Amino acid sequence: MASVPSLASTVHQRVADALSAALPEAGTADPLLRRSDRADFQANGILALAKKAKANPRELAAQVAGGLPANDVIKEIEVSGPGFLNITIADRAITETLAARAADERLGVPYAENPGTTVVDYAQPNVAKEMHVGHLRSAVIGDAMVKILEFAGEKVVRRHHIGDWGTQFGMLIQYLIEHPHELDHEGSREVSGEEAMSSLNRIYKAARVLFDSDEEFKDRARRRVVDLQAGEKETLALWQRFVDESKIYFYSVFGKLDMEIRDADVVGESGYNEMLEETCHILEESGVAVRSEGALCVFFDDVKGPDGNPVPLIVKKSNGGYGYAATDLSAIRDRVQSLGADTLVYVVDARQSLHFKMVFETARRAGWLNDQEKAVQLAFGTVLGKDGKPFKTREGETVRLVDLLDEAVERAAAVVREKAQDLTEEEIAERAAQVGIGAIKYADLSTSASRDYKFDLDQMVSLNGDTSVYLQYAYARIQSILRKAGDAKPAAHPELGLAPAERALGLHLDRFAEVLAEVASSYEPHKLAAYLYQLASHYTAFYADCPVLKAETPEMVENRLFLCDLTARTLHQGMALLGIRTPERL
Ligand code: ARG
């Protein structure tokens, strides 16, 4: 369980030490170490420091180079240009560092120095409604972020802020009262997610038709909303049936997505009902919110509508109803004050950015968010169809998430079947799910979340290019080599010199911890995806250049197997953090 300093940080330390010995007034100045094409690293910071100290940059650079310990991590150092240092790492140091990583089950990745508590708000579909691609993005990105933060040692509380409250329940409940068997399950038979959703859909549509055409039903539905808000028992029990039926459906979709969603973490809008009145009261008392045309509102200097008039955040409507904002403000109080969170991450569609901007600002004014707490929206873009327009069916309807998942798995089955020689039907089905769902997740995670992306299944399950299948094949290929190795076992041999492709692969493997730390603090899982893709590409180049089982000496075979094994473990760990499986055979 030892964290392993990366070569970059070791070299940084060495150069910084030599620098402060050569130029004491520079103190702990940063030598600005960067990766370089000419050598392994380049130190770019000396030029500016020399200028500041009125010293000759090339002379200072030479002095720093001369002050580095011999026979150490750095094999070669040369002054270049006006005062840069080109640094080449010793092969031995690369292999030794990788061996230390391999000896650790966390691959040498350290825990965060000051872990805190982060609430991640993600995977938040709406009761009695079909899930769509927007919910897919929130679930996929949120699940990856939860895993990445937990791996870093952060305490993570998951919150699925499902839409389970609102006036539409008046109409649904009233309809169910008047058609009491619509949600019945025959006997004690378990219903599937599909069946649950189809009853909900049927009820929703029928209730809507009545609501729009029958004034008396509309009245009864409205009175039902009042009963619901008053917590009338029978009404609440019927509301609960809609929630439970929806959960059957949600969990079946999350199951298909190979994603664990725990019931205790599903705290929907209704979970904050008890707090709403107090939230509004505090806001009004403190003057953060003011009455405007009967509604309780918060105003912002920089939020104006197209007509130039301020657009407020409405926390309580003029009819006394509470909306989305009151719930989110109460949730902030709960998450900071009761759950002890110092960071709140909301994985929500970018189209809700104005809402969150106003909600966060209101919470700051009210003192619920202070300097010690931060709230961020990990805002994601829209999923587009192949035509570049928001994803719709040919009939112009929103695409059902389940249909997409099923289709991805079907396409993946075709790919797996084509490649598989000795797989049984059962194995093909299992691999197809891992490949198909992985493909969907990877396509989502490999572009920066804020950007829109095109949903293109052909591209997603392609074996070539930046896809999860490509990564899964790289992993499976390594496993097959390890199986074929027989008695030869992976073992590091630091005494061996490395070929260029081995060095490139090794230096990239060494960056894993660095990349994870960056991804955890910037909430950018696409950088982990990019790292893994580059890793697979480095591996492909290594595999083409360096025979593994047919290497010249037994030591070289072992050392190359060692590189293969560490690559596989790094791929496996990285993919797992993205929520993607790595089958042993493909
Ligand atoms: N249920 C909402 C939707 O489908 C997303 C909820 C986002 N989270 C929140 N705390 N508002 O758009």
Coordinates of C-alpha atoms and ligand atoms in Angstrom, one line a residue:
M1 CA 0.0 0.0 0.0
A2 CA 2.8 2.4 -0.8
S3 CA 2.2 5.4 -3.0
V4 CA 4.9 5.6 -5.6
P5 CA 6.3 9.0 -6.6
S6 CA 6.2 9.4 -10.4
L7 CA 9.3 9.9 -12.4
A8 CA 8.1 13.4 -13.2
S9 CA 7.9 14.3 -9.5
T10 CA 11.3 12.8 -8.7
V11 CA 13.0 14.6 -11.6
H12 CA 11.2 17.8 -10.6
Q13 CA 12.6 17.5 -7.1
R14 CA 16.1 16.8 -8.3
V15 CA 16.1 19.8 -10.6
A16 CA 14.5 22.1 -8.0
D17 CA 17.2 21.1 -5.5
A18 CA 20.1 21.7 -7.9
L19 CA 18.5 24.9 -8.9
S20 CA 18.3 26.3 -5.4
A21 CA 21.9 25.2 -4.7
A22 CA 23.0 27.0 -7.8
L23 CA 20.9 30.1 -7.2
P24 CA 20.0 30.3 -3.5
E25 CA 17.9 33.4 -4.0
A26 CA 15.5 31.4 -6.3
G27 CA 14.4 29.6 -3.1
T28 CA 11.8 26.9 -4.0
A29 CA 11.3 28.3 -7.5
D30 CA 9.6 26.0 -10.0
P31 CA 11.9 24.7 -12.8
L32 CA 8.8 24.2 -14.9
L33 CA 9.3 20.6 -15.9
R34 CA 7.4 19.5 -19.0
R35 CA 7.3 16.4 -21.1
S36 CA 9.2 16.8 -24.3
D37 CA 9.6 15.2 -27.7
R38 CA 13.3 15.8 -27.8
A39 CA 14.1 14.1 -24.5
D40 CA 11.9 12.7 -21.8
F41 CA 11.5 16.0 -20.0
Q42 CA 12.4 19.6 -20.5
A43 CA 12.9 22.2 -17.8
N44 CA 11.7 25.6 -19.0
G45 CA 11.8 27.7 -15.9
I46 CA 15.5 28.5 -15.8
L47 CA 15.5 31.2 -18.4
A48 CA 13.1 33.5 -16.5
L49 CA 14.8 32.9 -13.1
A50 CA 18.2 33.7 -14.5
K51 CA 16.9 36.9 -16.1
K52 CA 15.3 37.9 -12.7
A53 CA 18.6 37.3 -10.9
K54 CA 20.6 39.0 -13.7
A55 CA 22.5 35.8 -14.3
N56 CA 23.5 34.2 -17.6
P57 CA 20.7 31.7 -18.4
R58 CA 22.9 29.1 -20.2
E59 CA 25.5 29.3 -17.4
L60 CA 22.9 28.8 -14.8
A61 CA 21.4 25.9 -16.7
A62 CA 24.9 24.3 -17.0
Q63 CA 25.4 24.8 -13.3
V64 CA 22.1 23.1 -12.5
A65 CA 23.0 20.2 -14.8
G66 CA 26.3 19.9 -13.1
G67 CA 24.8 19.9 -9.7
L68 CA 22.6 16.8 -10.3
P69 CA 23.6 13.5 -8.6
A70 CA 25.4 11.1 -10.9
N71 CA 24.1 7.5 -11.6
D72 CA 20.6 8.4 -10.5
V73 CA 17.2 8.8 -12.1
I74 CA 18.5 11.2 -14.7
K75 CA 20.8 9.6 -17.3
E76 CA 21.5 12.6 -19.5
I77 CA 21.0 16.2 -19.2
E78 CA 21.9 18.8 -21.8
V79 CA 21.6 22.6 -22.0
S80 CA 19.7 23.6 -25.1
G81 CA 18.7 26.9 -26.7
P82 CA 18.9 30.0 -24.6
G83 CA 18.8 28.1 -21.3
F84 CA 16.5 25.0 -21.4
L85 CA 17.5 21.7 -20.0
N86 CA 16.7 18.5 -21.9
I87 CA 16.5 15.5 -19.5
T88 CA 16.6 11.8 -20.3
I89 CA 15.7 9.3 -17.6
A90 CA 17.8 6.2 -17.0
D91 CA 16.2 3.0 -18.2
R92 CA 16.9 1.4 -14.8
A93 CA 14.9 4.1 -13.1
I94 CA 11.9 3.6 -15.4
T95 CA 11.8 -0.2 -14.7
E96 CA 12.3 0.3 -11.0
T97 CA 9.5 2.8 -10.6
L98 CA 7.2 0.5 -12.6
A99 CA 8.2 -2.4 -10.4
A100 CA 7.2 -0.4 -7.4
R101 CA 3.9 0.4 -9.0
A102 CA 3.3 -3.3 -9.9
A103 CA 4.0 -4.3 -6.3
D104 CA 1.1 -2.2 -5.0
E105 CA -2.5 -3.3 -5.5
R106 CA -3.4 0.4 -6.1
L107 CA -0.6 0.6 -8.7
G108 CA 1.1 3.2 -6.6
V109 CA -1.7 5.7 -6.7
P110 CA -1.8 7.7 -3.5
Y111 CA -4.8 8.7 -1.5
A112 CA -5.7 12.4 -1.5
E113 CA -3.8 14.2 1.2
N114 CA -6.9 16.0 2.5
P115 CA -9.9 14.0 1.6
G116 CA -13.3 15.7 2.2
T117 CA -16.9 14.8 1.7
T118 CA -18.4 15.2 -1.7
V119 CA -22.1 14.8 -2.5
V120 CA -22.6 13.7 -6.1
D121 CA -26.1 14.4 -7.5
Y122 CA -26.5 12.2 -10.6
A123 CA -28.8 9.7 -12.2
Q124 CA -32.0 11.5 -11.5
P125 CA -34.8 10.4 -13.7
N126 CA -38.4 11.4 -13.2
V127 CA -41.2 9.3 -11.7
A128 CA -43.8 8.0 -14.2
K129 CA -41.7 9.1 -17.1
E130 CA -39.5 7.3 -19.6
M131 CA -35.7 7.8 -19.2
H132 CA -34.0 9.5 -22.2
V133 CA -30.4 10.1 -23.3
G134 CA -30.0 13.1 -21.0
H135 CA -30.5 10.7 -18.0
L136 CA -28.0 8.4 -19.6
R137 CA -25.3 11.1 -19.6
S138 CA -26.0 12.1 -16.0
A139 CA -25.8 8.4 -14.9
V140 CA -22.7 7.6 -16.8
I141 CA -20.7 10.6 -16.0
G142 CA -21.8 10.7 -12.4
D143 CA -21.0 7.0 -11.8
A144 CA -17.5 7.5 -13.2
M145 CA -16.9 10.6 -11.0
V146 CA -18.2 8.7 -7.9
K147 CA -15.7 5.9 -8.6
I148 CA -12.8 8.2 -9.3
L149 CA -13.4 10.3 -6.2
E150 CA -13.8 7.2 -4.0
F151 CA -10.6 5.7 -5.4
A152 CA -8.8 8.9 -4.5
G153 CA -10.0 8.4 -0.9
E154 CA -12.7 11.0 -0.9
K155 CA -15.8 10.3 1.2
V156 CA -18.6 10.3 -1.4
V157 CA -22.4 10.5 -0.7
R158 CA -24.5 9.7 -3.7
R159 CA -27.8 11.4 -4.2
H160 CA -30.3 10.5 -6.9
H161 CA -32.5 13.6 -6.9
I162 CA -35.4 12.0 -8.8
G163 CA -38.4 14.0 -9.9
D164 CA -41.0 12.5 -7.6
W165 CA -43.1 15.5 -6.7
G166 CA -45.2 18.1 -8.4
T167 CA -48.7 18.9 -9.5
Q168 CA -48.8 16.2 -12.2
F169 CA -49.3 13.7 -9.4
G170 CA -52.7 15.1 -8.7
M171 CA -53.9 13.9 -12.1
L172 CA -52.1 10.5 -11.9
I173 CA -53.4 9.7 -8.4
Q174 CA -56.9 10.8 -9.3
Y175 CA -56.9 8.6 -12.4
L176 CA -55.7 5.7 -10.3
I177 CA -58.5 6.2 -7.8
E178 CA -61.0 6.1 -10.6
H179 CA -59.3 3.1 -12.4
P180 CA -58.1 1.3 -9.3
H181 CA -56.6 -1.8 -11.0
E182 CA -54.3 -0.1 -13.5
L183 CA -51.2 -0.7 -11.4
D184 CA -52.1 -4.1 -10.0
H185 CA -49.7 -6.9 -10.5
E186 CA -51.3 -10.3 -11.0
G187 CA -50.8 -12.4 -7.9
S188 CA -47.3 -11.9 -6.6
R189 CA -45.7 -12.1 -10.0
E190 CA -42.7 -9.7 -10.4
V191 CA -43.1 -7.2 -13.2
S192 CA -40.3 -6.3 -15.5
G193 CA -39.0 -2.8 -15.9
E194 CA -40.5 -2.7 -19.3
E195 CA -43.9 -3.7 -18.0
A196 CA -43.8 -1.2 -15.2
M197 CA -42.9 1.6 -17.6
S198 CA -45.6 0.6 -20.0
S199 CA -48.3 0.7 -17.4
L200 CA -47.1 4.0 -16.2
N201 CA -47.0 5.3 -19.7
R202 CA -50.6 4.1 -20.3
I203 CA -51.8 5.8 -17.1
Y204 CA -49.9 9.0 -17.9
K205 CA -51.4 9.3 -21.3
A206 CA -54.9 8.4 -20.3
A207 CA -54.8 10.8 -17.3
R208 CA -53.5 13.6 -19.5
V209 CA -56.3 13.1 -22.1
L210 CA -58.9 13.3 -19.3
F211 CA -57.3 16.3 -17.7
D212 CA -57.3 18.2 -20.9
S213 CA -60.8 17.3 -22.0
D214 CA -62.8 16.9 -18.8
E215 CA -63.2 20.0 -16.6
E216 CA -64.7 18.0 -13.7
F217 CA -61.8 15.5 -13.7
K218 CA -59.4 18.5 -13.9
D219 CA -61.1 19.9 -10.7
R220 CA -60.8 16.6 -8.9
A221 CA -57.2 16.3 -9.9
R222 CA -56.4 19.7 -8.6
R223 CA -58.1 19.0 -5.3
R224 CA -56.0 15.8 -5.2
V225 CA -52.8 17.9 -5.4
V226 CA -54.0 19.8 -2.3
D227 CA -54.5 16.4 -0.5
L228 CA -51.1 15.2 -1.5
Q229 CA -49.4 18.4 -0.3
A230 CA -51.4 18.1 3.0
G231 CA -50.0 14.6 3.4
E232 CA -53.4 12.9 3.3
K233 CA -52.8 9.2 4.0
E234 CA -54.7 7.5 1.2
T235 CA -53.3 10.0 -1.4
L236 CA -49.8 9.6 -0.2
A237 CA -50.1 5.8 -0.3
L238 CA -51.2 6.0 -4.0
W239 CA -48.4 8.4 -4.7
Q240 CA -46.0 5.9 -3.2
R241 CA -47.3 3.2 -5.7
F242 CA -46.2 5.4 -8.6
V243 CA -42.8 5.9 -7.1
D244 CA -42.4 2.2 -6.4
E245 CA -43.5 1.2 -9.9
S246 CA -41.1 3.7 -11.4
K247 CA -38.3 2.4 -9.3
I248 CA -38.8 -1.1 -10.8
Y249 CA -38.3 0.5 -14.1
F250 CA -35.3 2.7 -13.1
Y251 CA -33.5 -0.1 -11.5
S252 CA -33.9 -2.3 -14.5
V253 CA -32.4 0.4 -16.8
F254 CA -29.5 1.0 -14.3
G255 CA -29.1 -2.8 -14.2
K256 CA -28.7 -2.9 -18.0
L257 CA -26.2 -0.1 -17.7
D258 CA -24.3 -2.3 -15.3
M259 CA -24.5 0.4 -12.7
E260 CA -25.2 0.0 -9.0
I261 CA -27.8 2.4 -7.6
R262 CA -28.7 1.9 -4.0
D263 CA -32.2 2.6 -2.7
A264 CA -30.9 4.5 0.3
D265 CA -29.2 7.0 -2.0
V266 CA -32.4 7.7 -3.9
V267 CA -33.6 10.9 -2.2
G268 CA -35.9 12.6 -4.6
E269 CA -37.5 16.0 -4.5
S270 CA -40.1 14.8 -2.0
G271 CA -37.3 14.0 0.4
Y272 CA -37.0 17.8 1.2
N273 CA -40.7 18.5 1.7
E274 CA -40.4 19.0 5.4
M275 CA -37.7 21.7 4.9
L276 CA -39.3 23.8 2.3
E277 CA -41.3 26.1 4.6
E278 CA -38.3 26.8 6.8
T279 CA -36.0 27.4 3.8
C280 CA -38.4 30.1 2.5
H281 CA -38.8 31.5 5.9
I282 CA -35.0 31.9 6.4
L283 CA -34.7 33.5 3.0
E284 CA -37.4 36.0 3.6
E285 CA -36.4 36.9 7.1
S286 CA -32.8 37.5 6.0
G287 CA -33.9 39.6 3.1
V288 CA -32.2 37.3 0.6
A289 CA -35.7 36.7 -1.0
V290 CA -38.4 39.4 -1.4
R291 CA -42.0 39.3 -2.3
S292 CA -42.7 40.3 -5.9
E293 CA -46.2 40.0 -7.4
G294 CA -47.2 37.6 -4.6
A295 CA -44.2 35.3 -5.2
L296 CA -41.1 34.9 -3.1
C297 CA -38.2 35.8 -5.3
V298 CA -34.4 36.2 -5.4
F299 CA -33.0 38.8 -7.8
F300 CA -29.6 39.0 -9.5
D301 CA -28.0 41.9 -11.1
D302 CA -26.6 39.9 -14.0
V303 CA -29.7 37.8 -14.8
K304 CA -32.1 39.5 -17.2
G305 CA -34.6 38.3 -19.7
P306 CA -34.6 39.3 -23.4
D307 CA -36.7 42.4 -22.5
G308 CA -34.0 43.6 -20.1
N309 CA -36.1 43.0 -17.0
P310 CA -34.6 41.0 -14.2
V311 CA -35.5 37.3 -14.1
P312 CA -35.8 36.2 -10.5
L313 CA -35.4 32.8 -9.0
I314 CA -38.8 31.9 -7.7
V315 CA -38.7 30.0 -4.4
K316 CA -42.4 30.1 -3.6
K317 CA -45.1 30.7 -6.2
S318 CA -47.8 33.3 -5.7
N319 CA -50.3 30.4 -5.2
G320 CA -48.2 29.1 -2.3
G321 CA -46.6 26.2 -4.2
Y322 CA -43.0 25.4 -3.9
G323 CA -41.0 24.6 -7.0
Y324 CA -37.7 23.1 -8.2
A325 CA -35.6 25.9 -6.6
A326 CA -37.0 25.6 -3.1
T327 CA -36.2 21.9 -3.2
D328 CA -32.7 22.4 -4.4
L329 CA -32.0 25.1 -1.8
S330 CA -33.3 22.8 0.9
A331 CA -31.1 20.0 -0.5
I332 CA -28.1 22.2 -0.2
R333 CA -28.9 22.9 3.5
D334 CA -29.3 19.2 4.1
R335 CA -26.1 18.2 2.2
V336 CA -23.9 20.8 3.9
Q337 CA -25.4 20.9 7.4
S338 CA -26.6 17.3 7.9
L339 CA -24.4 15.3 5.6
G340 CA -21.3 17.4 6.3
A341 CA -20.4 17.9 2.7
D342 CA -17.7 20.4 1.7
T343 CA -18.2 19.8 -2.0
L344 CA -21.4 19.5 -4.0
V345 CA -21.2 18.2 -7.5
Y346 CA -24.3 18.3 -9.7
V347 CA -24.1 16.2 -12.9
V348 CA -26.9 17.9 -14.8
D349 CA -27.7 19.0 -18.3
A350 CA -26.1 22.3 -19.3
R351 CA -29.5 23.6 -20.1
Q352 CA -30.1 23.9 -16.3
S353 CA -27.0 26.0 -15.8
L354 CA -28.9 29.3 -15.1
H355 CA -31.0 27.5 -12.5
F356 CA -27.9 26.2 -10.7
K357 CA -26.1 29.5 -11.0
M358 CA -29.0 31.3 -9.2
V359 CA -29.5 28.5 -6.7
F360 CA -25.8 28.5 -5.7
E361 CA -25.7 32.3 -5.5
T362 CA -28.8 32.3 -3.3
A363 CA -27.3 29.7 -1.0
R364 CA -24.1 31.8 -0.7
R365 CA -26.1 34.9 0.2
A366 CA -28.0 32.9 2.8
G367 CA -24.8 31.6 4.3
W368 CA -25.5 28.0 3.5
L369 CA -22.5 27.8 1.2
N370 CA -19.3 29.5 2.5
D371 CA -15.7 29.7 1.7
Q372 CA -15.3 26.1 3.0
E373 CA -17.9 24.7 0.7
K374 CA -18.0 24.7 -3.0
A375 CA -20.8 23.8 -5.3
V376 CA -20.2 22.9 -8.9
Q377 CA -22.4 21.9 -11.8
L378 CA -20.7 19.3 -13.9
A379 CA -22.8 20.4 -16.9
F380 CA -23.1 18.2 -19.8
G381 CA -24.1 18.9 -23.4
T382 CA -26.8 17.5 -25.6
V383 CA -26.8 14.1 -27.3
L384 CA -27.2 14.7 -31.0
G385 CA -28.4 12.3 -33.7
K386 CA -26.2 11.5 -36.7
D387 CA -27.7 14.6 -38.4
G388 CA -26.3 16.8 -35.7
K389 CA -29.7 17.7 -34.4
P390 CA -31.0 16.8 -30.9
F391 CA -31.5 13.1 -30.8
K392 CA -35.1 12.1 -31.9
T393 CA -36.8 9.2 -33.5
R394 CA -37.9 9.4 -37.1
E395 CA -41.4 10.3 -35.7
G396 CA -39.8 13.2 -33.8
E397 CA -40.2 11.6 -30.4
T398 CA -37.6 11.4 -27.7
V399 CA -35.6 8.2 -28.1
R400 CA -36.2 5.6 -25.3
L401 CA -33.0 4.8 -23.5
V402 CA -33.7 1.1 -23.3
D403 CA -34.1 0.8 -27.0
L404 CA -30.6 2.4 -27.4
L405 CA -29.1 0.1 -24.9
D406 CA -30.6 -3.0 -26.5
E407 CA -29.5 -1.9 -29.9
A408 CA -25.9 -1.3 -28.7
V409 CA -25.8 -4.8 -27.2
E410 CA -27.1 -6.3 -30.4
R411 CA -24.5 -4.6 -32.5
A412 CA -21.8 -5.6 -30.1
A413 CA -23.0 -9.2 -30.4
A414 CA -22.4 -9.1 -34.1
V415 CA -18.9 -7.8 -33.5
V416 CA -18.1 -10.3 -30.9
R417 CA -19.5 -13.2 -32.9
E418 CA -17.4 -12.2 -35.9
K419 CA -14.2 -12.3 -33.9
A420 CA -15.0 -15.2 -31.6
Q421 CA -13.8 -18.6 -32.5
D422 CA -14.3 -20.7 -29.5
L423 CA -17.0 -18.8 -27.5
T424 CA -20.3 -20.4 -26.5
E425 CA -23.6 -18.6 -27.2
E426 CA -23.8 -17.8 -23.5
E427 CA -20.3 -16.3 -23.5
I428 CA -21.2 -14.3 -26.6
A429 CA -24.2 -12.8 -24.9
E430 CA -22.2 -11.9 -21.8
R431 CA -19.4 -10.3 -23.8
A432 CA -21.9 -8.5 -26.0
A433 CA -23.4 -6.8 -23.0
Q434 CA -19.9 -5.8 -21.7
V435 CA -18.9 -4.5 -25.1
G436 CA -22.1 -2.8 -26.0
I437 CA -22.7 -1.0 -22.7
G438 CA -19.0 -0.2 -22.5
A439 CA -19.2 1.4 -25.9
I440 CA -22.1 3.6 -24.9
K441 CA -20.4 4.7 -21.7
Y442 CA -17.0 5.3 -23.4
A443 CA -18.5 7.4 -26.2
D444 CA -20.0 9.6 -23.6
L445 CA -17.0 9.8 -21.3
S446 CA -14.4 10.3 -24.0
T447 CA -15.5 13.7 -25.1
S448 CA -15.4 16.6 -22.7
A449 CA -18.8 16.5 -20.8
S450 CA -19.7 20.1 -21.7
R451 CA -19.7 19.3 -25.4
D452 CA -22.6 17.9 -27.4
Y453 CA -21.8 14.6 -29.0
K454 CA -23.3 12.5 -31.8
F455 CA -24.8 9.2 -30.9
D456 CA -23.5 7.0 -33.6
L457 CA -23.6 3.3 -32.7
D458 CA -21.6 2.2 -35.8
Q459 CA -18.7 4.3 -34.7
M460 CA -19.1 3.4 -31.0
V461 CA -18.7 -0.4 -31.5
S462 CA -15.9 0.0 -34.1
L463 CA -12.7 -1.9 -33.5
N464 CA -10.6 0.9 -34.7
G465 CA -10.2 4.3 -33.3
D466 CA -10.9 5.8 -29.9
T467 CA -13.5 3.3 -28.7
S468 CA -13.9 1.1 -25.6
V469 CA -13.8 -2.0 -27.9
Y470 CA -10.3 -1.0 -29.0
L471 CA -9.3 -0.8 -25.3
Q472 CA -11.0 -4.0 -24.4
Y473 CA -9.2 -5.8 -27.2
A474 CA -5.9 -4.5 -26.1
Y475 CA -6.7 -5.9 -22.6
A476 CA -7.8 -9.2 -24.0
R477 CA -4.8 -9.5 -26.2
I478 CA -2.5 -9.0 -23.3
Q479 CA -4.4 -11.7 -21.3
S480 CA -3.9 -14.1 -24.2
I481 CA -0.2 -13.5 -24.3
L482 CA 0.1 -14.0 -20.5
R483 CA -1.8 -17.3 -20.9
K484 CA 0.5 -18.4 -23.7
A485 CA 3.6 -17.5 -21.7
G486 CA 3.4 -20.8 -19.9
D487 CA 6.1 -21.0 -17.3
A488 CA 7.6 -17.6 -18.1
K489 CA 6.3 -15.1 -15.5
P490 CA 6.2 -11.4 -15.6
A491 CA 9.3 -10.0 -13.7
A492 CA 11.0 -6.7 -13.8
H493 CA 14.7 -6.6 -14.8
P494 CA 16.0 -3.1 -14.1
E495 CA 19.4 -4.1 -15.4
L496 CA 18.1 -4.4 -19.0
G497 CA 18.2 -1.5 -21.4
L498 CA 14.9 -0.5 -23.0
A499 CA 13.9 -0.2 -26.6
P500 CA 12.2 3.2 -27.5
A501 CA 8.7 1.6 -27.6
E502 CA 9.3 0.1 -24.2
R503 CA 10.4 3.4 -22.8
A504 CA 7.5 5.3 -24.2
L505 CA 5.0 2.7 -22.8
G506 CA 6.8 2.7 -19.4
L507 CA 6.8 6.5 -19.1
H508 CA 3.1 6.6 -20.0
L509 CA 2.3 3.9 -17.4
D510 CA 4.1 6.0 -14.8
R511 CA 1.7 8.9 -15.4
F512 CA -1.4 7.0 -14.2
A513 CA -1.5 8.4 -10.7
E514 CA -0.9 12.0 -11.9
V515 CA -3.8 11.7 -14.4
L516 CA -6.2 10.3 -11.8
A517 CA -5.4 13.2 -9.4
E518 CA -6.0 15.7 -12.1
V519 CA -9.3 14.0 -13.2
A520 CA -10.5 13.9 -9.5
S521 CA -9.9 17.6 -9.0
S522 CA -11.1 18.9 -12.3
Y523 CA -14.1 16.6 -12.7
E524 CA -13.0 15.7 -16.2
P525 CA -13.3 12.0 -16.8
H526 CA -12.6 12.4 -20.5
K527 CA -9.0 12.9 -19.5
L528 CA -8.9 9.5 -18.0
A529 CA -10.4 8.1 -21.2
A530 CA -7.8 9.9 -23.3
Y531 CA -5.0 8.5 -21.1
L532 CA -6.3 5.0 -21.5
Y533 CA -6.6 5.3 -25.2
Q534 CA -3.0 6.6 -25.4
L535 CA -2.0 3.7 -23.2
A536 CA -3.5 1.2 -25.6
S537 CA -1.8 3.0 -28.5
H538 CA 1.6 2.9 -26.8
Y539 CA 1.0 -0.8 -26.2
T540 CA 0.1 -1.5 -29.8
A541 CA 3.3 0.2 -30.9
F542 CA 5.3 -1.8 -28.3
Y543 CA 3.7 -5.0 -29.4
A544 CA 4.6 -4.3 -33.1
D545 CA 8.2 -3.4 -32.3
C546 CA 9.1 -5.7 -29.4
P547 CA 8.5 -9.5 -29.6
V548 CA 7.4 -10.6 -26.2
L549 CA 7.5 -14.4 -26.0
K550 CA 10.2 -14.6 -28.7
A551 CA 12.5 -12.0 -27.1
E552 CA 16.2 -12.7 -27.3
T553 CA 16.8 -13.7 -23.7
P554 CA 14.7 -15.2 -20.9
E555 CA 15.1 -12.0 -18.9
M556 CA 13.9 -9.9 -21.8
V557 CA 10.8 -12.2 -22.1
E558 CA 10.1 -11.7 -18.4
N559 CA 10.6 -8.0 -18.5
R560 CA 8.3 -7.6 -21.5
L561 CA 5.7 -9.8 -19.8
F562 CA 6.0 -7.5 -16.9
L563 CA 5.3 -4.5 -19.1
C564 CA 2.3 -6.4 -20.6
D565 CA 1.0 -7.2 -17.2
L566 CA 1.3 -3.7 -15.8
T567 CA -0.4 -2.3 -18.9
A568 CA -3.3 -4.8 -18.5
R569 CA -3.7 -3.9 -14.8
T570 CA -3.6 -0.2 -15.5
L571 CA -6.2 -0.6 -18.3
H572 CA -8.4 -2.7 -16.1
Q573 CA -8.3 -0.3 -13.2
G574 CA -8.8 2.8 -15.4
M575 CA -11.7 1.2 -17.3
A576 CA -13.3 0.0 -14.0
L577 CA -13.2 3.6 -12.8
L578 CA -15.1 4.6 -15.9
G579 CA -17.6 1.8 -15.2
I580 CA -16.5 -0.3 -18.2
R581 CA -15.7 -4.1 -18.0
T582 CA -12.6 -5.7 -19.4
P583 CA -13.4 -9.2 -20.5
E584 CA -10.5 -11.7 -20.3
R585 CA -11.2 -13.0 -23.7
L586 CA -12.8 -11.4 -26.7
Ligands
ARG1 N1 -34.8 15.2 -12.5 C1 -34.2 16.3 -13.2 C2 -34.3 16.1 -14.7 O1 -34.7 15.1 -15.2 C3 -32.7 16.4 -12.8 C4 -32.4 16.7 -11.4 C5 -31.1 17.3 -11.2 N2 -30.7 17.5 -9.9 C6 -31.1 18.5 -9.0 N3 -30.6 18.5 -7.8 N4 -31.9 19.4 -9.5 O2 -34.1 17.1 -15.4

